[in-house]
Rosetta silent file (secondary structure, phi, psi, omega in degrees, C-alpha in Angstrom):
SEQUENCE: MKFITKYDKLDTNEKMKIGEYISSVEHDQKSAILQYLKNGMDAGVRCSSVFDYVKKEYIPQTIHLYTDGEFFWNDEDIYHFEKYNLQLNEEFINKMLQSTAKP
SCORE:     score description
SCORE:     0.000 S_00000001
   1 L     0.000  146.221  178.201   15.876    8.361  -12.602 S_00000001
   2 E  -108.304  143.792  174.863   14.366   11.099  -14.708 S_00000001
   3 E   -81.105  153.654 -178.115   12.994   10.602  -18.193 S_00000001
   4 L   -84.656   -7.801  178.719   14.413   12.749  -21.003 S_00000001
   5 L  -134.455  161.144  170.947   10.960   13.678  -22.304 S_00000001
   6 L   -77.804  -22.069 -176.520    7.555   14.578  -20.918 S_00000001
   7 L   -74.814  -26.535 -172.619    6.234   12.119  -23.477 S_00000001
   8 L   -76.707   83.035  177.765    7.977    9.040  -22.076 S_00000001
   9 L  -127.900  154.287  178.204    5.197    7.573  -20.011 S_00000001
  10 L   -77.372  -11.554 -179.825    3.877    4.032  -19.828 S_00000001
  11 L   -71.225  113.163 -177.387    0.348    5.375  -20.343 S_00000001
  12 H   -64.931  -26.395  177.092   -0.576    4.446  -23.921 S_00000001
  13 H   -64.101  -36.514  178.004   -3.119    7.299  -24.059 S_00000001
  14 H   -65.827  -37.288 -178.664   -0.239    9.759  -23.585 S_00000001
  15 H   -64.460  -24.861  179.020    1.660    8.142  -26.450 S_00000001
  16 L   -71.593  -14.981 -178.550   -1.225    8.960  -28.773 S_00000001
  17 L   -96.812   23.992 -174.505   -0.516   12.674  -28.184 S_00000001
  18 H   -58.548  -27.111  179.419    3.004   12.540  -29.633 S_00000001
  19 H   -56.051  -25.546  178.337    2.106   15.308  -32.075 S_00000001
  20 H   -74.682  -14.335 -172.360    2.350   17.754  -29.170 S_00000001
  21 H  -116.537    6.655  178.863    5.990   16.764  -28.625 S_00000001
  22 L  -116.523  162.380 -175.222    7.464   16.738  -32.120 S_00000001
  23 L  -144.913  156.172  173.825    8.622   19.583  -34.339 S_00000001
  24 L   -85.580   -9.112 -177.787    9.626   20.276  -37.918 S_00000001
  25 L  -100.467  125.571  178.295   12.538   22.326  -36.547 S_00000001
  26 L   -75.682  145.857  173.476   15.730   20.502  -35.571 S_00000001
  27 L   -66.416  140.369 -176.918   17.468   21.333  -32.308 S_00000001
  28 L   -66.757  -14.517  176.818   20.659   23.290  -33.059 S_00000001
  29 L  -110.392   24.683 -173.121   22.645   20.695  -31.070 S_00000001
  30 H   -55.112  -44.832 -178.529   20.907   17.677  -32.631 S_00000001
  31 H   -61.227  -46.179  179.810   24.101   15.943  -33.734 S_00000001
  32 H   -66.186  -39.104  179.435   25.738   16.244  -30.294 S_00000001
  33 H   -64.710  -45.217  178.661   22.542   15.151  -28.554 S_00000001
  34 H   -60.407  -42.051  178.689   22.219   12.083  -30.791 S_00000001
  35 H   -60.864  -44.351  179.013   25.816   11.129  -30.120 S_00000001
  36 H   -62.267  -47.309 -178.869   25.218   11.434  -26.368 S_00000001
  37 H   -61.102  -44.693 -176.824   21.984    9.420  -26.545 S_00000001
  38 H   -73.111  -13.765  179.889   23.500    6.636  -28.630 S_00000001
  39 L  -111.256   21.261  177.886   26.476    6.356  -26.271 S_00000001
  40 L   -67.338  162.769  177.569   24.544    6.139  -22.998 S_00000001
  41 E   -70.655  139.039  179.220   25.346    3.450  -20.452 S_00000001
  42 E   -62.362  125.370  178.591   23.575    0.156  -21.067 S_00000001
  43 E  -121.514   13.356  176.777   20.585   -0.181  -18.736 S_00000001
  44 E   122.904 -174.950 -179.415   19.044   -3.305  -20.256 S_00000001
  45 E  -134.955  140.137  174.753   16.876   -4.504  -23.107 S_00000001
  46 E  -102.962  135.170 -177.065   13.127   -4.558  -23.458 S_00000001
  47 E   -79.738   65.312  176.737   11.694   -7.550  -25.285 S_00000001
  48 E  -159.454  168.049 -179.838    9.856   -5.496  -27.871 S_00000001
  49 E   -98.612  157.409  175.526   10.443   -3.564  -31.065 S_00000001
  50 E   -62.661  135.171  176.872   10.563    0.185  -31.550 S_00000001
  51 E  -112.185  126.210  176.147    7.110    1.549  -32.362 S_00000001
  52 E   -83.596  106.643 -175.497    6.797    4.627  -34.567 S_00000001
  53 L   -77.451   -8.753  175.242    3.989    6.527  -32.825 S_00000001
  54 L   -85.332  -51.598 -179.409    3.576    8.919  -35.763 S_00000001
  55 L   -84.910  -12.192 -179.162    3.135    6.295  -38.480 S_00000001
  56 L    58.909   53.090  177.794    1.707    3.768  -35.988 S_00000001
  57 E  -147.257  153.778  178.302    3.956    0.932  -37.136 S_00000001
  58 E   -81.346  144.602  176.011    6.692   -1.244  -35.693 S_00000001
  59 E  -108.262  132.592 -177.265   10.312   -0.738  -36.710 S_00000001
  60 E   -72.265   72.441  179.828   12.454   -3.912  -36.757 S_00000001
  61 E  -147.703  126.174  177.227   14.745   -2.766  -33.954 S_00000001
  62 E   -69.039  145.546 -179.214   14.933   -4.109  -30.402 S_00000001
  63 E   -87.848  115.515  173.227   14.513   -1.519  -27.665 S_00000001
  64 E   -97.911  149.610  179.612   17.648   -0.967  -25.602 S_00000001
  65 E  -107.126  143.602 -176.293   17.531    1.086  -22.419 S_00000001
  66 E  -135.183  158.919  175.106   20.143    3.722  -21.577 S_00000001
  67 E  -150.850  161.727  170.356   21.137    5.998  -18.714 S_00000001
  68 L  -119.881   14.564 -178.745   23.730    8.581  -17.810 S_00000001
  69 L    95.902  -20.211  178.669   23.238    7.974  -14.108 S_00000001
  70 L  -121.978  -41.311 -178.449   20.628   10.717  -13.771 S_00000001
  71 E  -111.540  159.288 -176.617   18.405   10.423  -16.843 S_00000001
  72 E  -131.164  138.630  176.380   16.855    7.401  -18.539 S_00000001
  73 E  -153.675  174.451  179.850   15.907    6.848  -22.197 S_00000001
  74 E  -142.798  178.981 -177.002   15.439    4.102  -24.769 S_00000001
  75 H   -63.596  -26.273  175.630   15.691    3.459  -28.495 S_00000001
  76 H   -66.355  -39.930  177.046   12.155    4.756  -29.073 S_00000001
  77 H   -62.401  -45.900  179.702   13.207    8.124  -27.663 S_00000001
  78 H   -61.244  -47.427 -179.457   16.303    8.162  -29.889 S_00000001
  79 H   -56.818  -50.098 -176.837   14.286    7.111  -32.942 S_00000001
  80 H   -70.605  -31.734  175.314   11.622    9.801  -32.452 S_00000001
  81 H   -68.636  -43.841 -177.755   14.192   12.497  -31.680 S_00000001
  82 H   -68.029  -43.619 -173.978   16.242   11.592  -34.748 S_00000001
  83 H   -86.892  -36.948 -171.876   13.315   11.205  -37.140 S_00000001
  84 H  -123.082    8.371 -179.304   10.715   13.654  -35.800 S_00000001
  85 L    58.035   47.729  176.900   12.640   16.069  -33.541 S_00000001
  86 L   -54.060  131.677 -179.183   10.976   14.790  -30.381 S_00000001
  87 L   -69.508  128.532  177.651   11.136   17.517  -27.733 S_00000001
  88 L  -105.558  153.175  178.806   13.562   16.678  -24.931 S_00000001
  89 L   -61.990  134.457  179.148   13.502   18.120  -21.415 S_00000001
  90 H   -59.265  -35.792  178.593   15.624   21.248  -21.143 S_00000001
  91 H   -59.404  -41.975  177.782   17.122   19.947  -17.891 S_00000001
  92 H   -65.423  -47.855 -178.520   18.458   16.923  -19.777 S_00000001
  93 H   -60.242  -44.137  178.762   19.806   19.024  -22.667 S_00000001
  94 H   -61.428  -43.040  179.101   21.544   21.422  -20.274 S_00000001
  95 H   -63.649  -44.356 -179.704   23.133   18.539  -18.374 S_00000001
  96 H   -61.662  -44.669 -179.347   24.257   16.900  -21.620 S_00000001
  97 H   -64.827  -39.749  178.685   25.764   20.134  -22.947 S_00000001
  98 H   -66.715  -39.383 -176.625   27.614   20.773  -19.670 S_00000001
  99 H   -75.231  -21.265  179.706   28.981   17.238  -19.506 S_00000001
 100 H  -104.398   -0.043  179.667   30.237   17.336  -23.109 S_00000001
 101 L   -66.103  137.924  179.123   31.580   20.910  -23.030 S_00000001
 102 L   -86.920  134.736 -179.473   35.272   21.133  -23.751 S_00000001
 103 L   -68.429    0.000    0.000   37.327   23.045  -21.120 S_00000001
């Protein structure tokens, strides 16, 4: 499985660098991407709450894990993309756009 961000690593030192992966500019397909992310296949639950790495505080939301069979993400990724425009891998975005394109 591939992660949807370069940021999604278990290394907590990497998580402290989130500022390098967020933007004030929304992706032009943000709505479609969010819909895709929120409708991923269930891949489990992590027994922890979403952590806002910008504000450095917990959000009262359990972390669910998702996949589309090729990529993997969780509620923290969705939260940071929705709230802070977390940069997603172009490979993931291209795959998502192709799979949701109408013929």
